[in-house]
mmCIF file of C-alpha atoms in Angstrom:
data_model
loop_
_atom_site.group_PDB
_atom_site.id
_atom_site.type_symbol
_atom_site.label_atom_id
_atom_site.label_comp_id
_atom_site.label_asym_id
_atom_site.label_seq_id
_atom_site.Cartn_x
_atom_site.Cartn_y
_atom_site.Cartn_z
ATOM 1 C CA UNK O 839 91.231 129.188 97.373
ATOM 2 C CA UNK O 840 90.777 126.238 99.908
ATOM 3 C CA UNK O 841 89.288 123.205 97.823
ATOM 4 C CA UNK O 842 86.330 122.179 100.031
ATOM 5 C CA UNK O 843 85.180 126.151 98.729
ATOM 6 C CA UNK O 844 84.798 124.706 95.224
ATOM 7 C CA UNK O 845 81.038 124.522 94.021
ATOM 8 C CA UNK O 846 80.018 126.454 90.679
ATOM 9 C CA UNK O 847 82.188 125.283 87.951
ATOM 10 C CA UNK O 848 83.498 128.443 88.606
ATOM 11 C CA UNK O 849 84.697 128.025 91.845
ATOM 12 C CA UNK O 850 86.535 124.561 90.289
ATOM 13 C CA UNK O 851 87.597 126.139 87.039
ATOM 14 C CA UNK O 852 89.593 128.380 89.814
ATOM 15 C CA UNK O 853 91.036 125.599 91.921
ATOM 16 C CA UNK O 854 92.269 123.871 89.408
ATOM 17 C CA UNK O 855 94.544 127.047 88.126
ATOM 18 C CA UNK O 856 95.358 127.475 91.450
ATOM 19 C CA UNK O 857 96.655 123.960 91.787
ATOM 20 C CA UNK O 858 98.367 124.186 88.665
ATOM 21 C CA UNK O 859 99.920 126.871 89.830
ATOM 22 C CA UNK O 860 101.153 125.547 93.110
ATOM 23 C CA UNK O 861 102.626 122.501 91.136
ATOM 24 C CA UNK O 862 104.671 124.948 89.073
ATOM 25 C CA UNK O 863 106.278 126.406 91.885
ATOM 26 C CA UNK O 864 106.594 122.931 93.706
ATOM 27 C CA UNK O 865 108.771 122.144 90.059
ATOM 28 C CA UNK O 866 110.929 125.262 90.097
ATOM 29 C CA UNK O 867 111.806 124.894 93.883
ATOM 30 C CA UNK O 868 112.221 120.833 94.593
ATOM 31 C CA UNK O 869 115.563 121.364 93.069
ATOM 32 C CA UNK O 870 116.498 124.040 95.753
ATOM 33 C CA UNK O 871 117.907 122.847 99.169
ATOM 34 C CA UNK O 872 115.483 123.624 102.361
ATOM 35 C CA UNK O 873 115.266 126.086 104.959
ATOM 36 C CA UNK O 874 113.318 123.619 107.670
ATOM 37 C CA UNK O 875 114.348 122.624 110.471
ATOM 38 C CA UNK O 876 114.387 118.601 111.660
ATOM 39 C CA UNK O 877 111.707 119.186 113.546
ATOM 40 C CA UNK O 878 109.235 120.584 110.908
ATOM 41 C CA UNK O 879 110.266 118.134 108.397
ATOM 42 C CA UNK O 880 109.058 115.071 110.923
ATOM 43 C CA UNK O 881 105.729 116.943 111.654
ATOM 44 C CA UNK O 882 105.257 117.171 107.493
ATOM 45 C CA UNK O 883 105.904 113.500 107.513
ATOM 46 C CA UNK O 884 103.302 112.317 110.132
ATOM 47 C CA UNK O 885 100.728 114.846 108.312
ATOM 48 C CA UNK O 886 102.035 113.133 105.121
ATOM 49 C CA UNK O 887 100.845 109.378 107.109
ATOM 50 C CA UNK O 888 97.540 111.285 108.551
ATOM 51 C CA UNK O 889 96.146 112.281 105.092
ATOM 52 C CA UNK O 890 97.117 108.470 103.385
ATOM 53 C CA UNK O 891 95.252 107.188 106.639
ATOM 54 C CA UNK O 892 92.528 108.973 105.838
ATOM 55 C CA UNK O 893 91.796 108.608 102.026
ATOM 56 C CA UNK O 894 89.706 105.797 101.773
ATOM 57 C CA UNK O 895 87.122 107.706 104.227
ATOM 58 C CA UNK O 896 87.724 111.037 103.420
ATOM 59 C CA UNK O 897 85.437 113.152 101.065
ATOM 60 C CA UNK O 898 87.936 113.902 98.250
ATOM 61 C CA UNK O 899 87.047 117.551 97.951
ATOM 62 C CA UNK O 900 87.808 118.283 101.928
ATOM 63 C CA UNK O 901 90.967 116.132 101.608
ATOM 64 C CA UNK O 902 92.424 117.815 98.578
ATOM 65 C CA UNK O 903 92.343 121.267 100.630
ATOM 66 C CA UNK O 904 94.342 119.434 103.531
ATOM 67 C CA UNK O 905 96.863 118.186 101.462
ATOM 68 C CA UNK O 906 97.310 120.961 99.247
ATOM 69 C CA UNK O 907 97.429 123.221 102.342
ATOM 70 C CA UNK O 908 100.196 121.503 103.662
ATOM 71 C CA UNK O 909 102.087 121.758 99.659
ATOM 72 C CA UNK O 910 102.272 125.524 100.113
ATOM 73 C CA UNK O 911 103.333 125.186 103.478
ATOM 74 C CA UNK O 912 106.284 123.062 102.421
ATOM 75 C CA UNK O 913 106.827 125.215 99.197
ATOM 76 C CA UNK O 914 107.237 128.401 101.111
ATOM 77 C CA UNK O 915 110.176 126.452 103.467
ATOM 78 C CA UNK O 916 112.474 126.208 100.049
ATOM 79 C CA UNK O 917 115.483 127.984 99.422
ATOM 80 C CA UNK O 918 119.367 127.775 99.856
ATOM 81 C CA UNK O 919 120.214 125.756 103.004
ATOM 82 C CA UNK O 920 123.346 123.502 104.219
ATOM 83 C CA UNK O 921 121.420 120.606 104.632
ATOM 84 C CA UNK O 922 121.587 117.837 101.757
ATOM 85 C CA UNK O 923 119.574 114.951 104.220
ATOM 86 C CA UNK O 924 117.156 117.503 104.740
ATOM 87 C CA UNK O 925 116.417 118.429 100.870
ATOM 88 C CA UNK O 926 115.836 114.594 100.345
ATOM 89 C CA UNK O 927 113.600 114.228 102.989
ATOM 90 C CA UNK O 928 111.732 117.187 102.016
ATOM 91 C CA UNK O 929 111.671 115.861 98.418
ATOM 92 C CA UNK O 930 110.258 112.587 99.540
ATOM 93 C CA UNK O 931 107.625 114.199 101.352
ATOM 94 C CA UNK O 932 106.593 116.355 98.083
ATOM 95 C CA UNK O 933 106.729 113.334 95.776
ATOM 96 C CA UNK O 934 103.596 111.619 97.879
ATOM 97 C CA UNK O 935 101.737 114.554 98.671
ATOM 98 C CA UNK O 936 101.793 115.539 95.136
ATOM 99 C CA UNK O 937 101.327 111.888 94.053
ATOM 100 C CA UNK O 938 98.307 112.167 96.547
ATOM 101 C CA UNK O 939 97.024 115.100 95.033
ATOM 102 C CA UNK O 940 96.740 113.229 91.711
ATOM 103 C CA UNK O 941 94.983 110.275 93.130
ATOM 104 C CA UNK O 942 92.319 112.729 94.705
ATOM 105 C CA UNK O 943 91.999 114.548 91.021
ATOM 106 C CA UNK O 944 91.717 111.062 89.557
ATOM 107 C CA UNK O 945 88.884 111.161 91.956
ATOM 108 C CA UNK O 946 87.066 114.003 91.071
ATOM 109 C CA UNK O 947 87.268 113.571 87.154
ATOM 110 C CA UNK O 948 90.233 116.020 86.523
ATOM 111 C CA UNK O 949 92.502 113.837 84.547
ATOM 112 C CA UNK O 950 94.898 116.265 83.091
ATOM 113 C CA UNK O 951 95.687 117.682 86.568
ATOM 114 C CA UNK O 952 95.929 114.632 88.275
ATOM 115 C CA UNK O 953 98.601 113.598 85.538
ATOM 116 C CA UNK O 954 100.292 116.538 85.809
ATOM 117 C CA UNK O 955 100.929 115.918 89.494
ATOM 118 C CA UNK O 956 102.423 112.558 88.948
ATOM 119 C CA UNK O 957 104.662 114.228 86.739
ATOM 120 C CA UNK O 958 105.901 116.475 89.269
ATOM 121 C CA UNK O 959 105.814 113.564 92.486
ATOM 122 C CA UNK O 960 107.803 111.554 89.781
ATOM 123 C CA UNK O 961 110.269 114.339 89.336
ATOM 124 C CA UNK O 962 110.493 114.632 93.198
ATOM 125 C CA UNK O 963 111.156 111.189 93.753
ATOM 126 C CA UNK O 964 113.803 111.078 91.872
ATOM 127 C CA UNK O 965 115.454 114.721 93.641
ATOM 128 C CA UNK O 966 115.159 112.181 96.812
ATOM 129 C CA UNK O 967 117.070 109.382 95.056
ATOM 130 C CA UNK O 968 114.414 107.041 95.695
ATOM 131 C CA UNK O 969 113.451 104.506 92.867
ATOM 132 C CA UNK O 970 110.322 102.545 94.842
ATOM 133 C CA UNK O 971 108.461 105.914 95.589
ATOM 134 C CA UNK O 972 109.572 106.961 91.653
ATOM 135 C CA UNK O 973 108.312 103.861 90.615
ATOM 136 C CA UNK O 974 104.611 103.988 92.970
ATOM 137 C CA UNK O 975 104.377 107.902 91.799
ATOM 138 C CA UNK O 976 104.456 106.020 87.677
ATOM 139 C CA UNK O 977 102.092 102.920 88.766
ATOM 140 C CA UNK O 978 99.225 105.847 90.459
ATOM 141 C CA UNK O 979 99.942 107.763 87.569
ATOM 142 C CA UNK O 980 98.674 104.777 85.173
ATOM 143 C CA UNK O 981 95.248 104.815 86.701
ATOM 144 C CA UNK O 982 94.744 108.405 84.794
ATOM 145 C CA UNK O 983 94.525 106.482 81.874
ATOM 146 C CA UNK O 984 92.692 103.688 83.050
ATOM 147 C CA UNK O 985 89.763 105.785 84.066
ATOM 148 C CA UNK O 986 90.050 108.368 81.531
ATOM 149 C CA UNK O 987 91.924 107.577 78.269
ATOM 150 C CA UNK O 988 93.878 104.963 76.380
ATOM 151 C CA UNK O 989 94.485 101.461 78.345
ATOM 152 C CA UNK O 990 97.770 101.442 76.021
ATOM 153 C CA UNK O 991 99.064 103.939 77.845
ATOM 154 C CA UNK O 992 98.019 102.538 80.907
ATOM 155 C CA UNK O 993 100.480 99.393 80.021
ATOM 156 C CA UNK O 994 103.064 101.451 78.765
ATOM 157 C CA UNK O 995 103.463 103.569 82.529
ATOM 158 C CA UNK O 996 102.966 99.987 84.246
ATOM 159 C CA UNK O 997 105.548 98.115 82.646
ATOM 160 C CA UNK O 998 107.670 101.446 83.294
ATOM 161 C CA UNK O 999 107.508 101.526 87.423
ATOM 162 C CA UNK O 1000 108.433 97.419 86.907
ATOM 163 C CA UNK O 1001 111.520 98.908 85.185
ATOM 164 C CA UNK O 1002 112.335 101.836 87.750
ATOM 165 C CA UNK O 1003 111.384 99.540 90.827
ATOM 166 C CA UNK O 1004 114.158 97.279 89.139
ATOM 167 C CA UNK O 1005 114.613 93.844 92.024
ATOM 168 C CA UNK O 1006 113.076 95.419 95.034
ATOM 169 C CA UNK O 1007 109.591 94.360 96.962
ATOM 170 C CA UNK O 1008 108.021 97.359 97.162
ATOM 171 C CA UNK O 1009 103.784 98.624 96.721
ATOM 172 C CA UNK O 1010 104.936 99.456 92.970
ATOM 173 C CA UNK O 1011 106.476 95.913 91.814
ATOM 174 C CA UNK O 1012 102.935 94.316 93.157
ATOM 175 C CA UNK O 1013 100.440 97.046 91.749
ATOM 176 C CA UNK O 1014 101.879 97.533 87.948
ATOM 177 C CA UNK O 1015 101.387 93.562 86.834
ATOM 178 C CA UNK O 1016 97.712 93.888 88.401
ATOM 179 C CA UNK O 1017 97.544 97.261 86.195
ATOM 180 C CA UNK O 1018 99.168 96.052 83.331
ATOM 181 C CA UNK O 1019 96.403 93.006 83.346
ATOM 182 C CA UNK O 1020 93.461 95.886 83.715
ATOM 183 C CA UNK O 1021 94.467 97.707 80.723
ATOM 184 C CA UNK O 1022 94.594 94.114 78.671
ATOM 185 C CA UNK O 1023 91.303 92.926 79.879
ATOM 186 C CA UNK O 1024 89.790 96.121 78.442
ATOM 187 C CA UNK O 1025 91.831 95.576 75.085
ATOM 188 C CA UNK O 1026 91.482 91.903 74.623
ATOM 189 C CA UNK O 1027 90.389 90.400 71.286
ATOM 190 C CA UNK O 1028 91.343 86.503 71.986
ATOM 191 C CA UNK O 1029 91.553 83.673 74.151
ATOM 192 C CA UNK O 1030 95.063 84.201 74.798
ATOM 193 C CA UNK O 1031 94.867 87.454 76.419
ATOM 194 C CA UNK O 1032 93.007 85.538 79.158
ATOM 195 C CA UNK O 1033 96.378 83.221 79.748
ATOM 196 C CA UNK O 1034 98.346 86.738 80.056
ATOM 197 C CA UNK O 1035 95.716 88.858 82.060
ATOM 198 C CA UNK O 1036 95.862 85.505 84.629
ATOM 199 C CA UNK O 1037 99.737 85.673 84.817
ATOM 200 C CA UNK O 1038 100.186 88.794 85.747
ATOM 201 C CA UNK O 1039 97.510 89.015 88.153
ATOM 202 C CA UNK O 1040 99.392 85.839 89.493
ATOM 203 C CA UNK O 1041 102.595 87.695 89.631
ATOM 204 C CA UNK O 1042 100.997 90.461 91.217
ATOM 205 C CA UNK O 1043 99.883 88.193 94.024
ATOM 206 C CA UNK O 1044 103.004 87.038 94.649
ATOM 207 C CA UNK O 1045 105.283 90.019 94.486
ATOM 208 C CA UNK O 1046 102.834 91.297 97.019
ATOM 209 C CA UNK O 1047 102.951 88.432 99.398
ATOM 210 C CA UNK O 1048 106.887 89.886 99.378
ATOM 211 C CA UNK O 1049 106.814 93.198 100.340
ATOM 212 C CA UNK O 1050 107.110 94.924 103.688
ATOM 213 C CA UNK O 1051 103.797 94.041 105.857
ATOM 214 C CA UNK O 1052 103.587 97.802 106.146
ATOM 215 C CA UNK O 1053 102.804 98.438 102.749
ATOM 216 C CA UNK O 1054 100.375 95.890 102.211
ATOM 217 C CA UNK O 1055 98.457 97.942 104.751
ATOM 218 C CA UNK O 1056 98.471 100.908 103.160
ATOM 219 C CA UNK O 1057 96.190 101.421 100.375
ATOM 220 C CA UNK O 1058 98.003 105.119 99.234
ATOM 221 C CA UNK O 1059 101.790 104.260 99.529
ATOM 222 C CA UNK O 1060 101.479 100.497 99.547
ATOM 223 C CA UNK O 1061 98.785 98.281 97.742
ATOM 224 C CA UNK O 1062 96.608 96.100 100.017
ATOM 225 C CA UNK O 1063 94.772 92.635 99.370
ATOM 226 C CA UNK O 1064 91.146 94.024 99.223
ATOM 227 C CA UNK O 1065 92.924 96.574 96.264
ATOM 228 C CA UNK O 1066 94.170 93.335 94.743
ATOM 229 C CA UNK O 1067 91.186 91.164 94.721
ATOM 230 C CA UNK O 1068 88.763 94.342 93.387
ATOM 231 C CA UNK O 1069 91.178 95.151 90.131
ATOM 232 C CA UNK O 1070 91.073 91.488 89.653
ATOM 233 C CA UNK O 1071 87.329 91.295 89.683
ATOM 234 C CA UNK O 1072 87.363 94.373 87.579
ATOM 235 C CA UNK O 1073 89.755 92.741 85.015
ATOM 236 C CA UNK O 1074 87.160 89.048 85.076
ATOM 237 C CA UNK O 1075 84.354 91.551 84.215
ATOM 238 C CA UNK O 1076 85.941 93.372 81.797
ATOM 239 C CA UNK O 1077 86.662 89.541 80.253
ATOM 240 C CA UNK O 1078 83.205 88.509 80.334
ATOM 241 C CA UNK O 1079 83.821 86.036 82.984
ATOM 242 C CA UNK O 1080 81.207 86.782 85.265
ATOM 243 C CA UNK O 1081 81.076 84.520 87.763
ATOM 244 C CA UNK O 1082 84.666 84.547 88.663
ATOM 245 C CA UNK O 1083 84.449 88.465 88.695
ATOM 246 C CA UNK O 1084 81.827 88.485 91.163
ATOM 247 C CA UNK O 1085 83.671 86.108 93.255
ATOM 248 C CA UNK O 1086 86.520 87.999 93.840
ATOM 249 C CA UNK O 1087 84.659 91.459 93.997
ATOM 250 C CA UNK O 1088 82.255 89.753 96.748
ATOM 251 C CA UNK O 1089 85.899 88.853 98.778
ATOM 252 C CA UNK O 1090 87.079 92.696 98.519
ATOM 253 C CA UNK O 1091 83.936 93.639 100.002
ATOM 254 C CA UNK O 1092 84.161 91.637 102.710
ATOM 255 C CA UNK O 1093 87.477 93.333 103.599
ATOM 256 C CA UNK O 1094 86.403 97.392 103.244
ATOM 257 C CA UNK O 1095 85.083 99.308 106.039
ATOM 258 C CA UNK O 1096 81.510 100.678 105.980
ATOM 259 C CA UNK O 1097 83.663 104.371 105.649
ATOM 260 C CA UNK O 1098 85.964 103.148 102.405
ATOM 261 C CA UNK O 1099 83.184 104.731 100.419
ATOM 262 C CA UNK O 1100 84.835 105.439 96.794
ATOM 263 C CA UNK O 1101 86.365 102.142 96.803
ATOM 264 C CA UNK O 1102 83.097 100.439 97.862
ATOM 265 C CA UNK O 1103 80.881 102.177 95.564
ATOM 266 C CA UNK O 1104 82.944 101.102 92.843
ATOM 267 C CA UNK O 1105 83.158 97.405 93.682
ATOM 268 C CA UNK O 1106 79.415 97.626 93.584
ATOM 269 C CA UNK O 1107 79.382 99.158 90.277
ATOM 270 C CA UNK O 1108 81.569 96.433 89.134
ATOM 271 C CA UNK O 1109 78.987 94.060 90.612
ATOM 272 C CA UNK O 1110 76.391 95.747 88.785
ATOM 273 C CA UNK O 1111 77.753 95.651 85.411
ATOM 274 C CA UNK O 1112 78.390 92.185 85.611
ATOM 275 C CA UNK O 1113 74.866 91.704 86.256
ATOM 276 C CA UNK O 1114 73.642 94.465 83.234
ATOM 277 C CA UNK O 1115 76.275 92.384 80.745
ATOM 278 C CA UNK O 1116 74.396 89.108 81.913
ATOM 279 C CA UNK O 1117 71.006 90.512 81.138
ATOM 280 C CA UNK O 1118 69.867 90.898 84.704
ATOM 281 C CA UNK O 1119 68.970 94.435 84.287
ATOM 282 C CA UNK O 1120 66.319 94.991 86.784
ATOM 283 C CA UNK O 1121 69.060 93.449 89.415
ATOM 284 C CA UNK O 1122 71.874 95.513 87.615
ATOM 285 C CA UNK O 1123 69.863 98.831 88.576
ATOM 286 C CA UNK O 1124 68.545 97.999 91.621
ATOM 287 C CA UNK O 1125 72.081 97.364 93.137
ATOM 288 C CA UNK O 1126 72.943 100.879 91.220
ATOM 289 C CA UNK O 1127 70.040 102.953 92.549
ATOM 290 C CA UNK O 1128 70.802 101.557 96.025
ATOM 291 C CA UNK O 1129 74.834 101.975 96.261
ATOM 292 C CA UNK O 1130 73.972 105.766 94.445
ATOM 293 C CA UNK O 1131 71.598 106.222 97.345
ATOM 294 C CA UNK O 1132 73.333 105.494 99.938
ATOM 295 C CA UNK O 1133 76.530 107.178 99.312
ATOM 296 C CA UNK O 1134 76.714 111.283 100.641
ATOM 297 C CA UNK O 1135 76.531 113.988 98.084
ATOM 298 C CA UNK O 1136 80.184 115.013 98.453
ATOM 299 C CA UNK O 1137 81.511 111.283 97.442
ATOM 300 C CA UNK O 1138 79.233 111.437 94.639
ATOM 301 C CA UNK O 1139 82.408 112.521 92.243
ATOM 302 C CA UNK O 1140 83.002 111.890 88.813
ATOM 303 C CA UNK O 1141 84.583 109.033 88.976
ATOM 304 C CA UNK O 1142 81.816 107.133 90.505
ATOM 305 C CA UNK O 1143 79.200 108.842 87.729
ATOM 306 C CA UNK O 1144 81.363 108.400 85.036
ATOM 307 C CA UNK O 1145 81.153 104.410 85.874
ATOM 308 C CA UNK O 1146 77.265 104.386 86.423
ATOM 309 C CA UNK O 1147 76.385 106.149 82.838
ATOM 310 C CA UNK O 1148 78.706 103.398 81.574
ATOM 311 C CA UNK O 1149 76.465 100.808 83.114
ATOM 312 C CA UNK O 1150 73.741 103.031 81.716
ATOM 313 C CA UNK O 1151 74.834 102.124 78.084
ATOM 314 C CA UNK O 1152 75.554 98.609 78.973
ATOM 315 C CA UNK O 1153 71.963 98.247 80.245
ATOM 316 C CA UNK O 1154 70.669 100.303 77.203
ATOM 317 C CA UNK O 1155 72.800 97.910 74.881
ATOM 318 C CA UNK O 1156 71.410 94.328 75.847
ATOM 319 C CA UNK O 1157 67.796 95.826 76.265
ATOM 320 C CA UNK O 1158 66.904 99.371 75.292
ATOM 321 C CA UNK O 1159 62.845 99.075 75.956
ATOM 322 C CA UNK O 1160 63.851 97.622 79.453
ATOM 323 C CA UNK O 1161 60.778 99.242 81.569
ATOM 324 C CA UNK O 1162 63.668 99.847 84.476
ATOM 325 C CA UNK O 1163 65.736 102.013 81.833
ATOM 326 C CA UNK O 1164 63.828 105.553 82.299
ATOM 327 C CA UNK O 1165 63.475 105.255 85.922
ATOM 328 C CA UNK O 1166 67.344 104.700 85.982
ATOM 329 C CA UNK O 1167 68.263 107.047 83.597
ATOM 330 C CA UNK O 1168 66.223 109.873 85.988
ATOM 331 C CA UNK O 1169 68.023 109.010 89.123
ATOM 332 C CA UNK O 1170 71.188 109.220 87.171
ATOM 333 C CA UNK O 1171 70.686 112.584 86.550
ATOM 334 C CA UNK O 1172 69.846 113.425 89.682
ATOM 335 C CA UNK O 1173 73.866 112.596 90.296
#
């Protein structure tokens, strides 16, 4: 079943076992050798660098059934072969288009899924020998919990890719101190959490001031500065500190493209709960309704309503007879 085909809950309560289903045989085979030829395996690799180009634009949905169309592809081209280079390669390959695969679930609200596919680009990462991509397949697969369960765990998998990416500059080593300081600002009970949520977003700017110039482009493999500067307004707001939140969500703005939709949309969001916690509510859901309205049906995934009925509460918490409240609460359902 091709994933843009998923509508009824249905249709997605069938994608989802066939995905689960693909990973399982992506498991059994990544420790096989490969039957591709050279040639195959570089034209898996540039559709591997055509899909992370195109995430931040992409509706999620339509790019799920790209990438996981090319997963059965590769799956089917496992089995006994001479070629050790070749399994590595192969094995690289699977770790980020599975790792992929879990961002894009992460997406779309399916968080058991999407950390189910970590577990497997993990596992693959480590068939190719390769501690960075083992260690950027941990870091993506912290953001499950950040989104959708225990910010504990979140630390716990961030401080883990530091360990596997051991002394090398790589995406992994610059996003899991900015991740780490995410799951304490939504944890902190005292002024000194501040101190420790501002070092490691100040390590995080410096590791990634070290790596490759090619990863700091790349916003699925490598971890950009726009990425850096919205987790670090999200980590002010979830502080309380307002003002310094907004600054640096205003600067990550300034660097997305009118198509980075998801990211954008959730920028704003983070804009608009910093208004809602400051009491600014007609503000708050004025910049909610308007970044809701503007974004396309198919980009309206659960991630992005998840984070709207949270500002929901927040509004409903500092002033429940707001006259702004119903209107909001009718164009959220109409998410």
């Amino acid at each position: 079943m091709a994933a843009d085909e998923a509508g009824t809950p249905h249709d997605e309560a069938r994608l989802l076992d066939h995905l689960d289903l693909l990973r399982q045989r992506i498991e059994a085979t990544i420790t096989t050798a490969v039957t591709a030829p050279a040639a195959l395996l570089a034209r898996w690799e540039q559709r591997t660098t055509r899909h992370a180009q195109h995430y931040m634009s992409a509706a999620p949905l339509t790019l799920l059934g790209e990438v996981t169309s090319d997963l059965e592809a590769i799956q089917h081209r496992c089995g006994p072969g001479p070629w050790p280079d070749r399994h590595r390669r192969l094995c690289r390959i699977t770790a980020k288009l599975t790792g992929l695969t879990g961002m894009l679930l992460i997406n779309l609200g399916h968080q058991d899924p999407a950390s189910a596919f970590f577990t497997t680009a993990r596992a693959a990462a480590d068939r190719a020998a390769d501690p960075a991509l083992q260690a950027w397949a941990t870091v993506r697969q912290a953001l499950v919990s950040h989104y959708y369960g225990d910010p504990r765990e979140t630390r716990e998998l961030a401080l883990t890719a530091t360990a596997l990416a051991g002394d090398r500059r790589c995406a992994a080593t610059a996003m899991a101190p900015v991740t780490e300081a995410r799951a304490l600002a939504r944890t902190a009970q005292h002024a000194e959490a501040v101190a420790a949520i501002r070092s490691a977003l100040a390590r995080g700017q410096e590791l990634l001031a070290e790596t490759d110039q090619s990863e700091q482009n790349d916003p699925v493999f490598g971890y950009t500065r726009r990425q850096m500067l919205f987790h670090s307004g999200e980590a002010m707001a979830e502080l309380g500190l307002f003002e310094e939140a907004d600054d640096y969500l205003n600067r990550a703005l300034e660097l997305y493209l009118p198509s980075e939709r998801l990211d954008r949309t959730l920028i704003q969001l983070d804009r608009a709960y910093c208004q809602a916690a400051s009491g600014e509510t007609e503000q708050a859901v004025n910049l909610t309704l308007q970044t809701a309205e503007s974004l396309p049906a198919d980009y309206r995934t659960r991630i992005i309503r998840r984070r709207a009925h949270h500002l929901e509460q927040v509004i409903g918490s500092h002033n429940p007879e707001a006259p702004v409240l119903r209107a909001f609460q009718h164009a959220l359902a109409q998410l």
